[in-house]
CSV table of C-alpha atoms and ligand atoms in Angstrom, one decimal:
chain,number,residue,atom,x,y,z
A,20,MET,CA,3.7,-7.2,-30.6
A,21,SER,CA,2.4,-5.9,-27.4
A,22,ARG,CA,-0.6,-7.7,-26.0
A,23,LEU,CA,-2.4,-4.5,-25.1
A,24,GLN,CA,-1.8,-0.9,-26.1
A,25,ALA,CA,-3.7,2.2,-25.0
A,26,GLU,CA,-3.2,5.2,-27.2
A,27,HIS,CA,-4.2,8.7,-26.0
A,28,LEU,CA,-7.3,7.4,-24.3
A,29,TYR,CA,-9.8,9.9,-23.0
A,30,LYS,CA,-13.1,9.4,-21.2
A,31,VAL,CA,-15.3,12.3,-20.5
A,32,PHE,CA,-18.7,12.1,-18.9
A,33,GLY,CA,-21.3,14.8,-19.2
A,34,ARG,CA,-22.1,17.4,-21.8
A,35,ARG,CA,-20.2,17.9,-25.1
A,36,PRO,CA,-17.5,15.4,-24.4
A,37,ASP,CA,-15.8,16.0,-27.8
A,38,GLY,CA,-15.4,19.7,-27.0
A,39,ALA,CA,-14.1,18.8,-23.6
A,40,VAL,CA,-11.4,16.6,-25.1
A,41,GLU,CA,-10.3,19.5,-27.3
A,42,LYS,CA,-10.0,21.7,-24.3
A,43,LEU,CA,-8.0,19.0,-22.4
A,44,ARG,CA,-5.7,18.6,-25.4
A,45,HIS,CA,-5.0,22.3,-25.1
A,46,GLY,CA,-4.1,22.0,-21.5
A,47,ALA,CA,-7.3,22.4,-19.6
A,48,ASP,CA,-7.5,20.3,-16.4
A,49,ARG,CA,-10.2,18.5,-14.6
A,50,GLU,CA,-11.2,21.4,-12.4
A,51,GLU,CA,-11.9,23.7,-15.3
A,52,LEU,CA,-14.2,21.2,-16.9
A,53,ARG,CA,-16.0,20.3,-13.7
A,54,ALA,CA,-17.1,23.9,-13.4
A,55,GLU,CA,-19.0,23.3,-16.7
A,56,GLY,CA,-20.6,20.1,-15.4
A,57,THR,CA,-18.3,17.7,-17.2
A,58,THR,CA,-16.1,15.0,-15.7
A,59,ALA,CA,-12.8,14.2,-17.3
A,60,ALA,CA,-12.4,10.7,-15.9
A,61,VAL,CA,-9.4,9.6,-18.0
A,62,ILE,CA,-7.2,12.1,-19.7
A,63,ASP,CA,-4.7,11.1,-22.5
A,64,ALA,CA,-3.7,7.7,-21.1
A,65,SER,CA,-1.1,5.8,-23.2
A,66,PHE,CA,0.8,2.7,-22.3
A,67,THR,CA,1.7,-0.8,-23.5
A,68,VAL,CA,1.4,-4.1,-21.7
A,69,GLU,CA,3.6,-7.0,-22.9
A,70,PRO,CA,2.5,-10.6,-22.9
A,71,GLY,CA,3.0,-12.2,-19.5
A,72,GLN,CA,3.3,-8.9,-17.7
A,73,ILE,CA,1.4,-7.7,-14.6
A,74,PHE,CA,0.7,-4.0,-15.2
A,75,VAL,CA,-0.6,-2.2,-12.1
A,76,VAL,CA,-2.6,1.0,-12.2
A,77,MET,CA,-2.4,2.8,-8.9
A,78,GLY,CA,-4.1,6.0,-7.7
A,79,LEU,CA,-6.4,7.5,-5.2
A,80,SER,CA,-10.1,7.1,-5.2
A,81,GLY,CA,-11.6,8.9,-8.2
A,82,SER,CA,-8.4,9.1,-10.2
A,83,GLY,CA,-9.9,7.2,-13.1
A,84,LYS,CA,-8.7,3.7,-12.6
A,85,SER,CA,-11.9,1.8,-13.1
A,86,THR,CA,-12.9,4.0,-16.0
A,87,LEU,CA,-9.6,3.2,-17.7
A,88,LEU,CA,-10.0,-0.5,-17.1
A,89,ARG,CA,-13.5,-0.6,-18.6
A,90,MET,CA,-12.2,1.0,-21.8
A,91,LEU,CA,-9.6,-1.8,-22.0
A,92,ASN,CA,-12.2,-4.5,-22.7
A,93,GLY,CA,-14.6,-2.3,-24.5
A,94,LEU,CA,-17.2,-2.1,-21.8
A,95,SER,CA,-16.9,1.6,-22.0
A,96,GLU,CA,-16.3,3.4,-25.3
A,97,PRO,CA,-13.4,5.9,-25.2
A,98,THR,CA,-14.4,9.5,-26.0
A,99,ALA,CA,-11.1,9.6,-27.9
A,100,GLY,CA,-8.1,7.4,-28.5
A,101,GLN,CA,-7.8,3.7,-29.1
A,102,VAL,CA,-7.2,0.4,-27.5
A,103,LEU,CA,-5.3,-2.3,-29.4
A,104,PHE,CA,-5.6,-5.8,-28.2
A,105,ASP,CA,-3.2,-8.1,-30.0
A,106,GLY,CA,-3.0,-5.4,-32.6
A,107,GLN,CA,-6.7,-5.3,-33.1
A,108,ASP,CA,-8.4,-1.9,-32.5
A,109,LEU,CA,-11.3,-2.7,-30.0
A,110,THR,CA,-12.9,0.6,-30.8
A,111,LYS,CA,-13.5,-0.5,-34.4
A,112,LEU,CA,-15.2,-3.8,-33.6
A,113,SER,CA,-18.9,-4.4,-34.0
A,114,ALA,CA,-20.9,-5.1,-30.9
A,115,ARG,CA,-21.0,-8.7,-31.8
A,116,GLU,CA,-17.3,-9.0,-32.3
A,117,LEU,CA,-16.6,-7.2,-29.1
A,118,ARG,CA,-18.8,-9.6,-27.2
A,119,GLU,CA,-16.9,-12.4,-28.7
A,120,VAL,CA,-13.5,-11.0,-27.6
A,121,ARG,CA,-14.9,-10.2,-24.2
A,122,SER,CA,-16.2,-13.6,-23.5
A,123,LYS,CA,-13.2,-15.6,-24.8
A,124,LYS,CA,-10.1,-13.5,-24.7
A,125,ILE,CA,-10.5,-10.9,-21.9
A,126,SER,CA,-11.7,-11.7,-18.5
A,127,MET,CA,-12.6,-9.1,-15.8
A,128,VAL,CA,-12.8,-9.4,-12.1
A,129,PHE,CA,-14.9,-6.5,-11.0
A,130,GLN,CA,-14.4,-4.2,-8.1
A,131,HIS,CA,-17.8,-4.8,-6.7
A,132,PHE,CA,-18.7,-8.2,-7.9
A,133,ALA,CA,-21.1,-10.6,-6.4
A,134,LEU,CA,-21.5,-14.4,-6.6
A,135,PHE,CA,-24.9,-15.8,-7.5
A,136,PRO,CA,-26.2,-16.9,-4.0
A,137,HIS,CA,-28.4,-19.8,-5.3
A,138,ARG,CA,-25.7,-21.4,-7.4
A,139,SER,CA,-23.0,-23.6,-6.1
A,140,VAL,CA,-19.3,-22.5,-6.0
A,141,LEU,CA,-18.7,-24.7,-9.1
A,142,GLU,CA,-21.6,-23.1,-11.0
A,143,ASN,CA,-20.4,-19.7,-10.1
A,144,ALA,CA,-16.9,-20.4,-11.3
A,145,ALA,CA,-18.3,-21.8,-14.5
A,146,TYR,CA,-20.5,-18.8,-15.2
A,147,GLY,CA,-18.2,-17.3,-17.9
A,148,LEU,CA,-18.2,-20.6,-19.8
A,149,GLU,CA,-22.0,-20.7,-19.7
A,150,VAL,CA,-22.0,-17.3,-21.3
A,151,GLN,CA,-19.7,-18.8,-24.0
A,152,GLY,CA,-22.2,-21.5,-24.5
A,153,LEU,CA,-20.0,-24.4,-23.6
A,154,PRO,CA,-21.6,-27.8,-22.9
A,155,ARG,CA,-22.0,-28.7,-19.2
A,156,VAL,CA,-19.4,-31.4,-18.9
A,157,GLU,CA,-16.7,-29.2,-20.4
A,158,ARG,CA,-17.8,-26.3,-18.2
A,159,GLU,CA,-17.6,-28.3,-15.0
A,160,LYS,CA,-14.3,-29.8,-16.0
A,161,ARG,CA,-12.7,-26.4,-16.6
A,162,ALA,CA,-14.3,-24.7,-13.6
A,163,THR,CA,-13.1,-27.5,-11.3
A,164,GLU,CA,-9.5,-27.0,-12.6
A,165,ALA,CA,-9.8,-23.2,-12.1
A,166,LEU,CA,-11.1,-23.7,-8.6
A,167,GLU,CA,-8.2,-25.9,-7.8
A,168,LEU,CA,-5.8,-23.2,-9.2
A,169,ALA,CA,-7.5,-20.7,-7.0
A,170,GLY,CA,-7.0,-22.9,-3.9
A,171,LEU,CA,-10.6,-24.0,-3.6
A,172,LYS,CA,-10.4,-27.7,-4.3
A,173,GLY,CA,-13.1,-29.5,-2.3
A,174,TRP,CA,-15.5,-26.5,-2.1
A,175,GLU,CA,-17.2,-27.1,-5.5
A,176,LYS,CA,-20.5,-28.1,-4.0
A,177,SER,CA,-20.7,-25.4,-1.3
A,178,TRP,CA,-22.9,-22.3,-1.5
A,179,PRO,CA,-21.3,-18.9,-1.6
A,180,ASP,CA,-22.6,-17.9,1.8
A,181,GLU,CA,-20.6,-20.8,3.3
A,182,LEU,CA,-17.4,-19.2,2.2
A,183,SER,CA,-15.4,-16.4,3.8
A,184,GLY,CA,-15.0,-13.1,2.0
A,185,GLY,CA,-11.5,-14.1,0.9
A,186,MET,CA,-12.7,-17.4,-0.5
A,187,GLN,CA,-15.6,-15.7,-2.3
A,188,GLN,CA,-13.0,-13.4,-3.9
A,189,ARG,CA,-11.1,-16.4,-5.1
A,190,VAL,CA,-14.3,-17.8,-6.7
A,191,GLY,CA,-14.3,-14.6,-8.7
A,192,LEU,CA,-10.7,-15.2,-9.7
A,193,ALA,CA,-11.5,-18.8,-10.6
A,194,ARG,CA,-14.3,-17.6,-12.8
A,195,ALA,CA,-11.9,-15.4,-14.7
A,196,LEU,CA,-9.3,-18.1,-14.9
A,197,ALA,CA,-11.8,-20.7,-16.1
A,198,THR,CA,-12.5,-18.8,-19.3
A,199,ASP,CA,-8.8,-19.3,-20.4
A,200,ALA,CA,-8.6,-15.6,-21.4
A,201,ASP,CA,-5.2,-14.3,-22.2
A,202,LEU,CA,-5.9,-11.0,-20.6
A,203,LEU,CA,-7.1,-10.6,-17.0
A,204,LEU,CA,-8.4,-7.3,-15.9
A,205,MET,CA,-8.6,-7.1,-12.1
A,206,ASP,CA,-10.2,-4.1,-10.4
A,207,GLU,CA,-9.2,-3.8,-6.7
A,208,SER,CA,-9.7,-7.6,-6.5
A,209,PHE,CA,-8.1,-7.9,-3.1
A,210,SER,CA,-9.1,-4.7,-1.4
A,211,ALA,CA,-11.9,-6.1,0.7
A,212,LEU,CA,-9.7,-8.7,2.3
A,213,ASP,CA,-7.9,-8.7,5.7
A,214,PRO,CA,-4.2,-7.8,5.4
A,215,LEU,CA,-3.0,-11.3,6.0
A,216,ILE,CA,-5.4,-13.0,3.5
A,217,ARG,CA,-4.6,-10.2,1.1
A,218,ARG,CA,-0.9,-11.0,1.2
A,219,ASP,CA,-1.7,-14.6,0.7
A,220,MET,CA,-3.8,-13.8,-2.3
A,221,GLN,CA,-1.0,-11.7,-3.8
A,222,ASP,CA,1.4,-14.6,-3.3
A,223,GLN,CA,-1.1,-17.0,-4.9
A,224,LEU,CA,-1.5,-14.7,-7.9
A,225,LEU,CA,2.2,-14.4,-8.4
A,226,GLU,CA,2.6,-18.1,-8.0
A,227,LEU,CA,-0.3,-18.7,-10.6
A,228,GLN,CA,1.2,-16.2,-12.9
A,229,LYS,CA,4.5,-18.1,-13.0
A,230,ARG,CA,2.7,-21.1,-14.4
A,231,LEU,CA,-0.1,-19.5,-16.5
A,232,LYS,CA,1.8,-16.4,-17.8
A,233,LYS,CA,-1.4,-14.4,-18.4
A,234,THR,CA,-1.3,-10.7,-19.2
A,235,ILE,CA,-2.8,-8.9,-16.2
A,236,VAL,CA,-3.9,-5.4,-15.6
A,237,PHE,CA,-4.4,-5.0,-11.9
A,238,ILE,CA,-5.9,-2.0,-10.2
A,239,THR,CA,-5.1,-1.0,-6.6
A,240,HIS,CA,-4.9,2.1,-4.5
A,241,ASP,CA,-2.4,0.3,-2.3
A,242,LEU,CA,1.3,1.1,-3.0
A,243,ASN,CA,2.6,-2.0,-1.3
A,244,GLU,CA,0.3,-4.2,-3.3
A,245,ALA,CA,1.3,-2.4,-6.5
A,246,MET,CA,5.0,-2.9,-5.7
A,247,ARG,CA,4.6,-6.6,-4.9
A,248,LEU,CA,2.7,-7.4,-8.0
A,249,GLY,CA,3.6,-5.0,-10.7
A,250,ASP,CA,6.2,-5.5,-13.4
A,251,GLN,CA,5.2,-2.0,-14.5
A,252,ILE,CA,3.2,0.5,-12.4
A,253,ALA,CA,1.2,3.4,-13.7
A,254,VAL,CA,0.4,6.1,-11.2
A,255,MET,CA,-2.8,8.0,-11.9
A,256,ARG,CA,-3.7,11.4,-10.6
A,257,ASP,CA,-6.9,13.3,-11.4
A,258,GLY,CA,-7.4,11.3,-14.6
A,259,ARG,CA,-3.9,11.5,-15.9
A,260,ILE,CA,-1.1,8.9,-15.8
A,261,VAL,CA,1.7,10.8,-14.1
A,262,GLN,CA,4.4,8.1,-14.2
A,263,ILE,CA,4.9,4.6,-15.6
A,264,GLY,CA,7.8,2.5,-14.4
A,265,THR,CA,9.0,-0.4,-12.3
A,266,SER,CA,8.5,-0.2,-8.5
A,267,GLU,CA,12.2,0.7,-8.3
A,268,ASP,CA,11.8,3.6,-10.8
A,269,ILE,CA,8.9,4.9,-8.8
A,270,LEU,CA,10.8,4.7,-5.5
A,271,VAL,CA,14.1,5.9,-6.7
A,272,THR,CA,13.2,8.5,-9.4
A,273,PRO,CA,9.6,9.6,-8.8
A,274,ALA,CA,8.3,11.8,-11.7
A,275,ASN,CA,7.1,14.5,-9.4
A,276,ASP,CA,6.3,15.5,-5.8
A,277,TYR,CA,3.0,13.8,-5.9
A,278,VAL,CA,4.5,10.4,-6.7
A,279,ALA,CA,7.2,11.0,-4.2
A,280,SER,CA,4.6,11.7,-1.5
A,281,PHE,CA,3.0,8.4,-2.3
A,282,THR,CA,6.2,6.5,-1.6
A,283,GLN,CA,7.6,8.5,1.3
A,284,ASP,CA,6.5,6.0,4.0
A,285,VAL,CA,7.8,2.9,2.1
A,286,ASP,CA,10.7,1.2,3.8
A,287,ARG,CA,13.1,1.2,0.9
A,288,SER,CA,15.5,-1.2,2.6
A,289,ARG,CA,12.9,-3.9,2.5
A,290,VAL,CA,11.3,-3.1,-0.8
A,291,LEU,CA,14.3,-2.5,-3.0
A,292,THR,CA,16.3,-5.5,-4.1
A,293,ALA,CA,19.9,-6.1,-4.8
A,294,GLY,CA,19.0,-6.8,-8.4
A,295,ALA,CA,17.3,-3.4,-8.7
A,296,ILE,CA,20.2,-1.4,-7.6
A,297,MET,CA,23.3,-3.4,-8.6
A,298,ALA,CA,25.9,-2.1,-11.1
A,299,ASP,CA,27.8,-4.0,-13.7
A,300,PRO,CA,30.7,-5.8,-12.2
A,301,PRO,CA,34.0,-4.0,-12.8
A,302,GLU,CA,36.6,-5.7,-15.0
A,303,GLY,CA,38.4,-8.5,-13.1
A,304,PHE,CA,36.1,-8.2,-10.0
A,305,ASP,CA,37.2,-10.9,-7.5
A,306,MET,CA,34.2,-12.5,-6.1
A,307,THR,CA,36.1,-14.2,-3.3
A,308,ALA,CA,37.0,-10.8,-1.9
A,309,ALA,CA,33.4,-9.7,-1.6
A,310,PRO,CA,32.1,-9.4,1.9
A,311,ALA,CA,28.9,-11.3,0.9
A,312,THR,CA,27.2,-12.9,-2.0
A,313,VAL,CA,23.4,-12.4,-2.5
A,314,THR,CA,20.9,-13.1,-5.2
A,315,ALA,CA,19.0,-10.5,-7.2
A,316,ASP,CA,15.9,-10.8,-5.2
A,317,SER,CA,17.5,-10.2,-1.8
A,318,PRO,CA,16.2,-7.1,-0.1
A,319,ILE,CA,18.9,-4.5,0.4
A,320,ILE,CA,18.5,-4.6,4.1
A,321,GLU,CA,20.6,-7.8,3.9
A,322,LEU,CA,23.5,-5.7,2.4
A,323,PHE,CA,23.9,-3.3,5.3
A,324,THR,CA,26.2,-5.4,7.5
A,325,PRO,CA,28.5,-6.6,4.8
A,326,CYS,CA,28.8,-3.1,3.2
A,327,SER,CA,29.7,-1.7,6.6
A,328,THR,CA,32.5,-4.1,7.2
A,329,SER,CA,34.3,-4.0,3.8
A,330,ASP,CA,35.2,-1.6,1.1
A,331,VAL,CA,34.7,-4.2,-1.5
A,332,ALA,CA,31.3,-4.4,-3.2
A,333,VAL,CA,28.8,-7.1,-2.4
A,334,ALA,CA,28.5,-9.7,-5.2
A,335,VAL,CA,25.1,-10.4,-6.8
A,336,THR,CA,24.8,-13.8,-8.5
A,337,ASP,CA,22.1,-15.8,-10.3
A,338,GLU,CA,20.7,-19.0,-9.0
A,339,LYS,CA,23.6,-20.9,-10.5
A,340,GLY,CA,26.2,-18.8,-8.6
A,341,ALA,CA,27.4,-16.8,-11.7
A,342,LEU,CA,28.2,-13.1,-11.0
A,343,ILE,CA,25.6,-10.8,-12.5
A,344,GLY,CA,26.3,-7.5,-10.7
A,345,VAL,CA,27.8,-5.8,-7.7
A,346,VAL,CA,26.5,-3.4,-5.0
A,347,PRO,CA,29.2,-0.9,-3.8
A,348,ARG,CA,28.6,0.9,-0.5
A,349,GLY,CA,28.1,4.3,-2.2
A,350,ARG,CA,25.3,2.9,-4.4
A,351,LEU,CA,23.5,1.4,-1.4
A,352,LEU,CA,23.6,4.7,0.5
A,353,ALA,CA,22.5,6.7,-2.6
A,354,VAL,CA,19.3,4.7,-3.1
A,355,LEU,CA,18.4,5.0,0.6
A,356,GLY,CA,18.6,8.8,0.6
A,357,GLU,CA,15.9,11.2,-0.4
A,358,PRO,CA,15.1,10.9,-4.2
A,359,ALA,CA,16.7,13.7,-6.2
A,360,PRO,CA,14.1,16.4,-6.9
A,361,ARG,CA,13.0,16.5,-10.5
A,362,GLU,CA,11.3,19.1,-12.7
A,363,GLU,CA,7.5,18.6,-12.9
A,364,GLY,CA,7.6,17.8,-16.6
A,365,PRO,CA,4.8,17.3,-19.1
A,366,GLN,CA,2.9,14.1,-18.4
A,367,ASP,CA,3.9,12.6,-21.7
A,368,ALA,CA,7.3,12.1,-20.2
A,369,ALA,CA,5.9,9.0,-18.6
A,370,VAL,CA,5.8,7.2,-21.9
A,371,PRO,CA,9.4,7.6,-23.2
A,372,ALA,CA,10.5,6.5,-19.8
A,373,GLN,CA,8.7,3.2,-20.3
A,374,GLN,CA,10.0,2.8,-23.8
A,375,ALA,CA,13.5,3.3,-22.7
A,376,LYS,CA,13.0,0.6,-20.3
A,377,ASP,CA,11.5,-1.8,-22.9
A,378,ASN,CA,14.4,-1.2,-25.3
A,379,GLY,CA,17.5,-1.1,-23.3
A,380,GLY,CA,16.6,-1.7,-19.6
A,381,LYS,CA,17.8,-4.8,-18.1
A,382,SER,CA,15.2,-6.8,-16.3
A,383,VAL,CA,15.4,-6.5,-12.5
A,384,GLY,CA,14.2,-8.8,-9.8
A,385,LYS,CA,10.8,-8.0,-8.5
A,386,VAL,CA,10.6,-6.3,-5.1
A,387,SER,CA,10.7,-8.7,-2.3
A,388,SER,CA,7.9,-7.6,0.0
A,389,GLY,CA,5.9,-4.7,1.2
A,390,ALA,CA,7.1,-2.6,4.1
B,13,ATP,N1,-20.7,6.7,-15.4
B,13,ATP,C1,-20.2,7.8,-14.9
B,13,ATP,N2,-20.8,9.0,-15.1
B,13,ATP,C2,-20.3,10.1,-14.6
B,13,ATP,N3,-19.1,10.2,-14.0
B,13,ATP,C3,-18.5,9.1,-13.8
B,13,ATP,C4,-19.0,7.8,-14.2
B,13,ATP,N4,-18.1,6.8,-13.9
B,13,ATP,C5,-17.1,7.5,-13.3
B,13,ATP,N5,-17.3,8.8,-13.2
B,13,ATP,C6,-16.4,9.8,-12.6
B,13,ATP,O1,-15.1,9.6,-13.1
B,13,ATP,C7,-14.1,9.8,-12.1
B,13,ATP,C8,-13.2,8.6,-12.1
B,13,ATP,O2,-14.0,7.5,-11.5
B,13,ATP,P1,-13.4,6.0,-11.4
B,13,ATP,O3,-14.5,5.2,-10.9
B,13,ATP,O4,-12.8,5.6,-12.7
B,13,ATP,O5,-12.3,6.2,-10.3
B,13,ATP,P2,-11.4,5.1,-9.5
B,13,ATP,O6,-10.0,5.6,-9.6
B,13,ATP,O7,-11.8,3.8,-10.0
B,13,ATP,O8,-11.9,5.3,-8.0
B,13,ATP,P3,-12.1,4.2,-6.8
B,13,ATP,O9,-10.7,4.0,-6.3
B,13,ATP,O10,-12.9,5.0,-5.8
B,13,ATP,O11,-12.7,3.0,-7.4
B,13,ATP,C9,-14.8,10.1,-10.8
B,13,ATP,O12,-14.9,11.5,-10.7
B,13,ATP,C10,-16.2,9.6,-11.1
B,13,ATP,O13,-17.2,10.3,-10.4
B,14,MG,MG1,-12.6,2.1,-9.1
């Protein structure tokens, strides 16, 4: 069972939202509704997030990311559609049941969140547990552990204003981790940070995720961040999800010109990995003849020299040295070229693409780093 499932979600602000949804279902777009004083913040969003995945939602300002996220934990009621969390329809829960789910199972790190200035770092991290009504000793124990996970061991007794912006952000993360929630919703959590600290936080999140295996929905407007973190990335435009796929899918087969324009400045040679572009090894492939042997997570820039000196494909192995794929020169050149132009299809096309991936797609190494 998927951990989280959004099915045809709509959120319309303004007058006659139900009528607006009908119009949207019949092909109206945001602009038409705006003329009537109605804002279609999220239009027909469907996706699934599997346990342990990081699902990134990326899009420009105003594309509907925060609104979508708020529907995922029931903070905002969908105008139409449903949200299933562990198979349970959040839109059908009573207010009390919803509060219960929200305090124990789903944790949110808000886009504009603030620490309580007159509480210590520890008390701030323990806030979610206080809401749950846990006794003080238990709260402090779990908040202390969460702070350590977030790299803030030793800062428990400090005040928020003694921390840098990045550290304060990590207190927010610790607060979410302390609740032990399975699902973390993170809205632009690293956007306010300096580039270097931001990268560091991304590394820490990936590192934490290896151990904790939470399910995470992470919002960003930064493509590099999306590519570093996301197992799946949903690209939003004007309220609609225009593509869902891995970072490789988005780079190599963008669903339309809009997505392609997002990715045009990305240095593919550093973002794509050998694992992402490799083919199955041909029958009887002789590894000893390969000009080089790399692992799935090697950026393809490392393949240029070997591919230029030999007609034999580069071998890709797992950590134990077993052959898992090959990268022939032609394939390397093909992925570096301009993406093949595609028809601007109906936006539903995004969903079957994801399902195809879930069913038959082999898992690929995560992209190695931003450009
Ligand atoms: N409570 C509200 N009432 C009316 N309109 C709203 C409300 N919340 C959001 N909107 C509108 O919905 C659209 C999507 O907003 P949203 O905040 O979800 O975008 P976003 O992608 O998170 O943007 P950003 O990157 O700037 O945070 C915007 O046009 C916004 O003005
Ligand atoms: Mg937002």
